[in-house]
PDB file of C-alpha atoms in Angstrom:
ATOM      1  CA  MET E   1     -49.962  72.736 -10.276  1.00 50.00           C
ATOM      2  CA  SER E   2     -46.699  74.378 -11.159  1.00 46.00           C
ATOM      3  CA  PRO E   3     -44.828  76.400  -8.330  1.00 44.00           C
ATOM      4  CA  ILE E   4     -45.862  79.589 -10.314  1.00 44.00           C
ATOM      5  CA  GLN E   5     -49.385  78.650 -10.215  1.00 49.00           C
ATOM      6  CA  SER E   6     -49.236  77.678  -6.573  1.00 47.00           C
ATOM      7  CA  ALA E   7     -47.620  80.797  -5.739  1.00 46.00           C
ATOM      8  CA  ASP E   8     -50.172  82.871  -7.504  1.00 48.00           C
ATOM      9  CA  ALA E   9     -52.955  80.951  -5.646  1.00 49.00           C
ATOM     10  CA  ALA E  10     -51.682  81.640  -2.040  1.00 47.00           C
ATOM     11  CA  PRO E  11     -52.659  85.141  -2.092  1.00 48.00           C
ATOM     12  CA  ARG E  12     -55.999  84.663  -3.388  1.00 48.00           C
ATOM     13  CA  THR E  13     -56.658  82.032  -0.549  1.00 45.00           C
ATOM     14  CA  ALA E  14     -55.327  84.217   1.820  1.00 47.00           C
ATOM     15  CA  ALA E  15     -57.840  86.848   1.090  1.00 47.00           C
ATOM     16  CA  VAL E  16     -60.693  84.362   0.713  1.00 47.00           C
ATOM     17  CA  PRO E  17     -61.098  83.772   4.385  1.00 49.00           C
ATOM     18  CA  GLY E  18     -64.108  85.676   5.821  1.00 49.00           C
ATOM     19  CA  ALA E  19     -62.958  86.209   9.374  1.00 46.00           C
ATOM     20  CA  ALA E  20     -62.296  89.876   8.920  1.00 46.00           C
ATOM     21  CA  PRO E  21     -65.532  90.826   7.071  1.00 48.00           C
ATOM     22  CA  ALA E  22     -67.456  88.899   9.529  1.00 47.00           C
ATOM     23  CA  SER E  23     -66.090  90.599  12.487  1.00 63.00           C
ATOM     24  CA  GLY E  24     -66.656  93.899  10.945  1.00 74.00           C
ATOM     25  CA  ARG E  25     -70.261  92.992  10.412  1.00 70.00           C
ATOM     26  CA  ALA E  26     -70.585  91.906  14.060  1.00 69.00           C
ATOM     27  CA  ALA E  27     -69.170  95.216  15.255  1.00 68.00           C
ATOM     28  CA  LEU E  28     -71.483  97.319  13.045  1.00 64.00           C
ATOM     29  CA  ARG E  29     -74.479  95.323  14.344  1.00 65.00           C
ATOM     30  CA  GLN E  30     -73.302  96.119  17.879  1.00 66.00           C
ATOM     31  CA  ALA E  31     -72.842  99.615  17.198  1.00 64.00           C
ATOM     32  CA  ARG E  32     -76.375  99.601  15.850  1.00 63.00           C
ATOM     33  CA  SER E  33     -77.926  97.985  18.827  1.00 62.00           C
ATOM     34  CA  ARG E  34     -76.016 100.413  21.018  1.00 66.00           C
ATOM     35  CA  ARG E  35     -77.609 103.617  19.188  1.00 67.00           C
ATOM     36  CA  LYS E  36     -81.082 101.830  19.419  1.00 64.00           C
ATOM     37  CA  THR E  37     -80.770 101.296  23.213  1.00 80.00           C
ATOM     38  CA  LEU E  38     -79.386 104.914  23.772  1.00 87.00           C
ATOM     39  CA  LEU E  39     -82.866 106.214  23.799  1.00 88.00           C
ATOM     40  CA  ALA E  40     -84.214 103.514  25.841  1.00 87.00           C
ATOM     41  CA  ARG E  41     -81.279 103.961  28.612  1.00 88.00           C
ATOM     42  CA  TYR E  42     -82.166 107.610  28.474  1.00 92.00           C
ATOM     43  CA  LEU E  43     -85.791 106.897  29.214  1.00 91.00           C
ATOM     44  CA  GLY E  44     -85.216 104.621  31.862  1.00 89.00           C
ATOM     45  CA  TYR E  45     -82.613 107.086  33.609  1.00 89.00           C
ATOM     46  CA  VAL E  46     -84.979 110.042  33.278  1.00 93.00           C
ATOM     47  CA  GLY E  47     -87.927 108.012  34.415  1.00 92.00           C
ATOM     48  CA  TYR E  48     -86.406 107.383  37.700  1.00 90.00           C
ATOM     49  CA  PHE E  49     -86.031 111.257  38.421  1.00 91.00           C
ATOM     50  CA  VAL E  50     -89.552 112.393  36.865  1.00 93.00           C
ATOM     51  CA  GLY E  51     -91.168 109.547  39.134  1.00 92.00           C
ATOM     52  CA  ALA E  52     -89.392 110.496  42.330  1.00 89.00           C
ATOM     53  CA  GLY E  53     -90.014 114.241  41.683  1.00 90.00           C
ATOM     54  CA  LEU E  54     -93.818 113.610  41.157  1.00 92.00           C
ATOM     55  CA  ILE E  55     -93.701 111.383  44.458  1.00 91.00           C
ATOM     56  CA  SER E  56     -91.855 113.923  46.287  1.00 88.00           C
ATOM     57  CA  GLY E  57     -94.397 116.751  45.495  1.00 88.00           C
ATOM     58  CA  ALA E  58     -97.417 114.704  46.225  1.00 91.00           C
ATOM     59  CA  VAL E  59     -95.987 113.438  49.492  1.00 89.00           C
ATOM     60  CA  VAL E  60     -95.253 116.809  50.681  1.00 87.00           C
ATOM     61  CA  HIS E  61     -98.457 118.753  49.469  1.00 89.00           C
ATOM     62  CA  HIS E  62    -100.899 116.031  50.170  1.00 89.00           C
ATOM     63  CA  PRO E  63    -102.765 117.806  52.915  1.00 87.00           C
ATOM     64  CA  LEU E  64    -103.456 120.873  50.609  1.00 89.00           C
ATOM     65  CA  ASP E  65    -105.587 118.903  48.047  1.00 92.00           C
ATOM     66  CA  PRO E  66    -105.751 114.991  49.026  1.00 93.00           C
ATOM     67  CA  ALA E  67    -107.495 113.925  45.657  1.00 95.00           C
ATOM     68  CA  ARG E  68    -105.025 115.854  43.460  1.00 95.00           C
ATOM     69  CA  TYR E  69    -101.874 114.831  45.087  1.00 94.00           C
ATOM     70  CA  THR E  70    -103.062 111.333  45.140  1.00 95.00           C
ATOM     71  CA  ARG E  71    -103.479 111.273  41.617  1.00 95.00           C
ATOM     72  CA  ILE E  72     -99.850 112.863  41.133  1.00 95.00           C
ATOM     73  CA  ALA E  73     -98.415 110.178  43.649  1.00 93.00           C
ATOM     74  CA  VAL E  74     -99.908 107.367  41.635  1.00 94.00           C
ATOM     75  CA  TYR E  75     -98.744 108.814  38.145  1.00 95.00           C
ATOM     76  CA  GLY E  76     -95.080 109.214  39.927  1.00 93.00           C
ATOM     77  CA  VAL E  77     -95.266 105.610  40.911  1.00 92.00           C
ATOM     78  CA  LEU E  78     -96.331 104.321  37.473  1.00 94.00           C
ATOM     79  CA  VAL E  79     -93.444 106.469  35.962  1.00 94.00           C
ATOM     80  CA  PHE E  80     -90.924 105.075  38.545  1.00 92.00           C
ATOM     81  CA  LEU E  81     -91.804 101.497  38.120  1.00 90.00           C
ATOM     82  CA  THR E  82     -91.832 101.765  34.057  1.00 92.00           C
ATOM     83  CA  ALA E  83     -88.297 103.087  34.348  1.00 91.00           C
ATOM     84  CA  THR E  84     -87.485 100.227  36.785  1.00 89.00           C
ATOM     85  CA  ALA E  85     -88.952  97.646  34.264  1.00 88.00           C
ATOM     86  CA  LEU E  86     -87.002  99.175  31.427  1.00 89.00           C
ATOM     87  CA  ASN E  87     -83.671  99.343  33.234  1.00 87.00           C
ATOM     88  CA  GLU E  88     -83.849  95.951  35.245  1.00 84.00           C
ATOM     89  CA  PHE E  89     -85.641  93.684  32.896  1.00 85.00           C
ATOM     90  CA  VAL E  90     -85.828  94.858  29.191  1.00 85.00           C
ATOM     91  CA  LEU E  91     -82.099  96.428  29.170  1.00 85.00           C
ATOM     92  CA  ALA E  92     -80.630  93.914  31.491  1.00 81.00           C
ATOM     93  CA  ARG E  93     -78.378  91.348  30.362  1.00 79.00           C
ATOM     94  CA  ARG E  94     -79.486  88.588  32.629  1.00 79.00           C
ATOM     95  CA  LYS E  95     -83.166  88.052  32.920  1.00 76.00           C
ATOM     96  CA  PRO E  96     -84.389  87.510  36.484  1.00 75.00           C
ATOM     97  CA  THR E  97     -86.844  84.886  37.788  1.00 80.00           C
ATOM     98  CA  LEU E  98     -90.446  85.740  38.950  1.00 76.00           C
ATOM     99  CA  PRO E  99     -89.425  86.152  42.917  1.00 81.00           C
ATOM    100  CA  GLY E 100     -86.666  88.251  41.593  1.00 80.00           C
ATOM    101  CA  VAL E 101     -89.221  90.522  39.445  1.00 80.00           C
ATOM    102  CA  LEU E 102     -91.551  90.705  42.603  1.00 83.00           C
ATOM    103  CA  SER E 103     -88.586  91.707  45.115  1.00 84.00           C
ATOM    104  CA  VAL E 104     -87.250  94.498  42.557  1.00 84.00           C
ATOM    105  CA  MET E 105     -90.428  95.858  41.734  1.00 86.00           C
ATOM    106  CA  GLY E 106     -91.434  96.098  45.437  1.00 88.00           C
ATOM    107  CA  ALA E 107     -88.096  97.458  46.749  1.00 88.00           C
ATOM    108  CA  SER E 108     -88.555 100.089  43.720  1.00 88.00           C
ATOM    109  CA  LEU E 109     -91.669 101.330  44.846  1.00 88.00           C
ATOM    110  CA  LEU E 110     -90.452 101.782  48.465  1.00 91.00           C
ATOM    111  CA  LEU E 111     -87.282 103.347  46.957  1.00 89.00           C
ATOM    112  CA  SER E 112     -89.228 105.763  44.869  1.00 89.00           C
ATOM    113  CA  PHE E 113     -91.278 106.781  48.039  1.00 91.00           C
ATOM    114  CA  GLY E 114     -88.274 106.951  50.237  1.00 92.00           C
ATOM    115  CA  ILE E 115     -86.464 109.233  47.864  1.00 90.00           C
ATOM    116  CA  GLY E 116     -89.816 111.422  47.297  1.00 89.00           C
ATOM    117  CA  MET E 117     -90.178 111.878  51.195  1.00 91.00           C
ATOM    118  CA  LEU E 118     -86.495 112.935  51.639  1.00 92.00           C
ATOM    119  CA  SER E 119     -86.317 115.435  48.476  1.00 89.00           C
ATOM    120  CA  GLY E 120     -89.828 116.759  49.217  1.00 89.00           C
ATOM    121  CA  GLY E 121     -89.083 117.399  52.827  1.00 90.00           C
ATOM    122  CA  LEU E 122     -85.818 119.020  52.120  1.00 91.00           C
ATOM    123  CA  GLN E 123     -87.188 121.305  49.277  1.00 88.00           C
ATOM    124  CA  HIS E 124     -90.207 122.446  51.338  1.00 87.00           C
ATOM    125  CA  PHE E 125     -88.872 122.597  54.912  1.00 90.00           C
ATOM    126  CA  GLU E 126     -89.677 126.148  55.367  1.00 88.00           C
ATOM    127  CA  ASP E 127     -93.125 125.783  54.031  1.00 86.00           C
ATOM    128  CA  PHE E 128     -94.037 122.713  56.131  1.00 87.00           C
ATOM    129  CA  PRO E 129     -91.507 122.327  58.909  1.00 90.00           C
ATOM    130  CA  LEU E 130     -93.265 119.970  61.309  1.00 90.00           C
ATOM    131  CA  ARG E 131     -94.162 117.735  58.458  1.00 90.00           C
ATOM    132  CA  ALA E 132     -90.792 117.837  56.711  1.00 91.00           C
ATOM    133  CA  ALA E 133     -89.064 117.285  60.025  1.00 93.00           C
ATOM    134  CA  THR E 134     -90.757 113.837  60.018  1.00 93.00           C
ATOM    135  CA  LEU E 135     -90.606 113.125  56.223  1.00 93.00           C
ATOM    136  CA  ILE E 136     -86.749 113.688  56.019  1.00 94.00           C
ATOM    137  CA  PRO E 137     -85.586 111.009  58.582  1.00 95.00           C
ATOM    138  CA  ALA E 138     -88.401 108.505  57.528  1.00 94.00           C
ATOM    139  CA  GLY E 139     -87.267 109.049  53.857  1.00 93.00           C
ATOM    140  CA  ILE E 140     -83.490 108.106  54.745  1.00 94.00           C
ATOM    141  CA  VAL E 141     -84.407 104.961  56.553  1.00 94.00           C
ATOM    142  CA  LEU E 142     -87.099 103.743  53.868  1.00 93.00           C
ATOM    143  CA  SER E 143     -84.757 104.631  50.954  1.00 92.00           C
ATOM    144  CA  PHE E 144     -81.802 102.654  52.651  1.00 91.00           C
ATOM    145  CA  THR E 145     -83.910  99.637  53.530  1.00 90.00           C
ATOM    146  CA  ALA E 146     -85.519  99.541  50.077  1.00 90.00           C
ATOM    147  CA  TYR E 147     -81.948 100.127  48.205  1.00 89.00           C
ATOM    148  CA  VAL E 148     -80.600  97.141  50.311  1.00 88.00           C
ATOM    149  CA  ILE E 149     -83.294  94.834  49.262  1.00 85.00           C
ATOM    150  CA  LYS E 150     -83.159  96.077  45.620  1.00 82.00           C
ATOM    151  CA  ASP E 151     -79.225  95.639  45.501  1.00 80.00           C
ATOM    152  CA  GLU E 152     -78.438  92.233  44.158  1.00 72.00           C
ATOM    153  CA  ASP E 153     -75.051  92.184  45.873  1.00 73.00           C
ATOM    154  CA  SER E 154     -76.445  92.304  49.203  1.00 72.00           C
ATOM    155  CA  THR E 155     -79.151  90.669  51.342  1.00 73.00           C
ATOM    156  CA  TRP E 156     -81.995  92.231  53.441  1.00 70.00           C
ATOM    157  CA  ARG E 157     -80.179  91.180  56.542  1.00 75.00           C
ATOM    158  CA  ARG E 158     -77.476  94.012  55.639  1.00 73.00           C
ATOM    159  CA  THR E 159     -80.044  96.523  57.094  1.00 77.00           C
ATOM    160  CA  PHE E 160     -79.133  95.128  60.760  1.00 82.00           C
ATOM    161  CA  GLY E 161     -75.388  95.543  60.121  1.00 83.00           C
ATOM    162  CA  LEU E 162     -73.126  98.381  60.727  1.00 88.00           C
ATOM    163  CA  ALA E 163     -74.191 100.307  57.756  1.00 88.00           C
ATOM    164  CA  GLY E 164     -78.031  99.943  58.819  1.00 88.00           C
ATOM    165  CA  LEU E 165     -77.108 101.045  62.433  1.00 91.00           C
ATOM    166  CA  ALA E 166     -75.476 104.123  61.030  1.00 92.00           C
ATOM    167  CA  VAL E 167     -78.218 105.103  58.848  1.00 93.00           C
ATOM    168  CA  LEU E 168     -80.690 104.662  61.711  1.00 93.00           C
ATOM    169  CA  VAL E 169     -78.435 106.892  64.279  1.00 95.00           C
ATOM    170  CA  THR E 170     -78.306 109.590  61.433  1.00 94.00           C
ATOM    171  CA  ALA E 171     -82.076 109.504  61.047  1.00 95.00           C
ATOM    172  CA  VAL E 172     -82.648 109.817  64.669  1.00 96.00           C
ATOM    173  CA  ILE E 173     -80.204 112.735  64.977  1.00 96.00           C
ATOM    174  CA  ALA E 174     -81.879 114.309  61.965  1.00 95.00           C
ATOM    175  CA  PHE E 175     -85.400 113.801  63.359  1.00 95.00           C
ATOM    176  CA  ALA E 176     -84.381 115.659  66.940  1.00 95.00           C
ATOM    177  CA  GLY E 177     -82.497 118.392  65.217  1.00 94.00           C
ATOM    178  CA  LEU E 178     -85.174 119.290  62.448  1.00 94.00           C
ATOM    179  CA  ARG E 179     -87.929 119.068  65.122  1.00 93.00           C
ATOM    180  CA  TYR E 180     -86.212 121.541  67.119  1.00 93.00           C
ATOM    181  CA  LEU E 181     -85.744 123.975  63.877  1.00 92.00           C
ATOM    182  CA  ALA E 182     -89.301 123.434  63.032  1.00 90.00           C
ATOM    183  CA  SER E 183     -90.571 124.494  66.439  1.00 90.00           C
ATOM    184  CA  THR E 184     -88.294 127.548  66.061  1.00 88.00           C
ATOM    185  CA  LEU E 185     -89.679 128.387  62.659  1.00 83.00           C
ATOM    186  CA  ALA E 186     -93.119 127.799  63.848  1.00 72.00           C
ATOM    187  CA  GLU E 187     -92.747 130.495  66.483  1.00 72.00           C
ATOM    188  CA  GLN E 188     -91.541 133.137  63.998  1.00 70.00           C
ATOM    189  CA  PRO E 189     -94.278 135.401  62.434  1.00 62.00           C
ATOM    190  CA  GLY E 190     -94.893 134.880  58.862  1.00 58.00           C
ATOM    191  CA  SER E 191     -93.573 131.413  58.867  1.00 55.00           C
ATOM    192  CA  GLY E 192     -94.897 128.582  56.702  1.00 53.00           C
ATOM    193  CA  GLY E 193     -96.230 130.661  53.902  1.00 53.00           C
ATOM    194  CA  HIS E 194     -96.599 127.934  51.197  1.00 56.00           C
ATOM    195  CA  SER E 195    -100.431 128.740  50.752  1.00 53.00           C
ATOM    196  CA  HIS E 196    -100.865 128.439  46.898  1.00 54.00           C
ATOM    197  CA  GLY E 197    -102.945 131.364  46.719  1.00 47.00           C
ATOM    198  CA  THR E 198    -105.287 130.444  49.597  1.00 46.00           C
ATOM    199  CA  GLU E 199    -104.645 133.309  51.410  1.00 41.00           C
ATOM    200  CA  SER E 200    -104.653 137.150  50.309  1.00 41.00           C
ATOM    201  CA  GLY E 201    -101.660 138.146  52.276  1.00 43.00           C
ATOM    202  CA  THR E 202    -103.557 141.292  53.838  1.00 45.00           C
ATOM    203  CA  GLY E 203    -104.552 139.569  57.007  1.00 42.00           C
ATOM    204  CA  GLU E 204    -108.110 139.704  56.178  1.00 45.00           C
ATOM    205  CA  THR E 205    -110.607 137.008  55.278  1.00 44.00           C
ATOM    206  CA  HIS E 206    -113.390 137.424  52.637  1.00 45.00           C
ATOM    207  CA  THR E 207    -115.940 134.834  52.041  1.00 44.00           C
ATOM    208  CA  GLU E 208    -117.323 134.806  48.624  1.00 44.00           C
ATOM    209  CA  GLY E 209    -120.893 136.440  48.207  1.00 46.00           C
ATOM    210  CA  GLU E 210    -120.121 138.903  51.066  1.00 47.00           C
ATOM    211  CA  PRO E 211    -118.728 142.223  50.622  1.00 49.00           C
ATOM    212  CA  ALA E 212    -115.310 142.828  51.600  1.00 50.00           C
ATOM    213  CA  VAL E 213    -114.855 144.371  54.995  1.00 51.00           C
ATOM    214  CA  GLY E 214    -112.276 147.143  55.014  1.00 50.00           C
ATOM    215  CA  PRO E 215    -111.324 149.849  57.522  1.00 53.00           C
ATOM    216  CA  THR E 216    -114.341 151.785  58.542  1.00 54.00           C
ATOM    217  CA  PRO E 217    -114.107 155.214  57.109  1.00 54.00           C
ATOM    218  CA  ALA E 218    -114.405 158.272  59.563  1.00 56.00           C
ATOM    219  CA  PRO E 219    -117.742 160.026  59.679  1.00 56.00           C
ATOM    220  CA  ALA E 220    -117.831 163.295  57.924  1.00 55.00           C
ATOM    221  CA  PRO E 221    -117.895 166.369  60.152  1.00 55.00           C
ATOM    222  CA  THR E 222    -121.080 167.807  60.398  1.00 54.00           C
ATOM    223  CA  GLY E 223    -120.606 170.254  63.170  1.00 54.00           C
ATOM    224  CA  GLN E 224    -123.072 168.651  65.425  1.00 53.00           C
ATOM    225  CA  PRO E 225    -123.035 165.002  66.944  1.00 52.00           C
ATOM    226  CA  PRO E 226    -125.548 162.621  65.724  1.00 51.00           C
ATOM    227  CA  ALA E 227    -126.952 162.212  69.091  1.00 51.00           C
ATOM    228  CA  SER E 228    -127.952 165.655  69.014  1.00 48.00           C
ATOM    229  CA  ARG E 229    -130.165 165.562  65.900  1.00 51.00           C
ATOM    230  CA  THR E 230    -133.625 166.465  66.323  1.00 49.00           C
ATOM    231  CA  PRO E 231    -136.677 164.773  64.928  1.00 48.00           C
ATOM    232  CA  GLU E 232    -136.920 167.460  62.383  1.00 48.00           C
ATOM    233  CA  ALA E 233    -133.514 166.971  61.212  1.00 46.00           C
ATOM    234  CA  LYS E 234    -134.082 163.435  60.786  1.00 46.00           C
ATOM    235  CA  GLN E 235    -137.153 163.787  58.628  1.00 47.00           C
ATOM    236  CA  SER E 236    -135.320 166.238  56.546  1.00 46.00           C
ATOM    237  CA  THR E 237    -132.702 163.521  55.768  1.00 47.00           C
ATOM    238  CA  GLY E 238    -135.368 161.441  54.359  1.00 48.00           C
ATOM    239  CA  THR E 239    -134.342 158.549  56.411  1.00 48.00           C
ATOM    240  CA  GLY E 240    -136.704 156.193  58.095  1.00 47.00           C
ATOM    241  CA  GLN E 241    -136.744 154.822  61.412  1.00 49.00           C
ATOM    242  CA  VAL E 242    -133.445 154.731  63.646  1.00 46.00           C
ATOM    243  CA  HIS E 243    -132.697 151.757  65.643  1.00 47.00           C
ATOM    244  CA  SER E 244    -130.714 151.332  68.548  1.00 47.00           C
ATOM    245  CA  ASP E 245    -127.918 149.840  66.896  1.00 51.00           C
ATOM    246  CA  GLY E 246    -127.321 153.280  64.659  1.00 48.00           C
ATOM    247  CA  HIS E 247    -128.247 151.495  61.267  1.00 50.00           C
ATOM    248  CA  ASP E 248    -130.843 153.387  59.373  1.00 52.00           C
ATOM    249  CA  HIS E 249    -133.649 151.608  57.481  1.00 48.00           C
TER     250      HIS E 249
END
């Protein structure tokens, strides 16, 4: 091969290597993969909050309708665990072992209830003061314990360390303070009005099938007291026998 031919062949051989196009195709595949997982990451992120919200509402309102709010709590647990499986297993780069799966799912379940107790108690403290005063500190302790178990960078023994002691002291102080505040709210008239339409707001009770009892109207003036009515006047009114209780039949 002449020097001219070798000089012409050099640029062609420099352009032949496919390293640059290959790296470009790999970057394109990575970009497509990120776009595909964007929706999955979004669903997993929202699932945490939706599940915890359903659980928090069910935990606080459970005494009002146990059957209904038990179903809502089950739905919240399913949503939260689905989000956990999506984030921790499907989208995770490292696939956990079976003991790790059970540990993460169990800790996530406890975490969902801890967050639900904490957020629900804070939202409805004025509606259910005594119940919320117990749910809030219990939710603090439960959520911290579950998070430590779920965290891969720590062990369950960390719950008995300095951080666990600080959380426990905070929960005790919160319980004492919230119980005192709840007792003051319970003494105030009109407190705890989260009735969901079970009370009319007029202070009167009305059973279905019975006429509503309102204020007794004042008797029309007759110019003569009822006790002085003569038998002839009674007969003229067209009423029957008059009993001792004052009701005509």
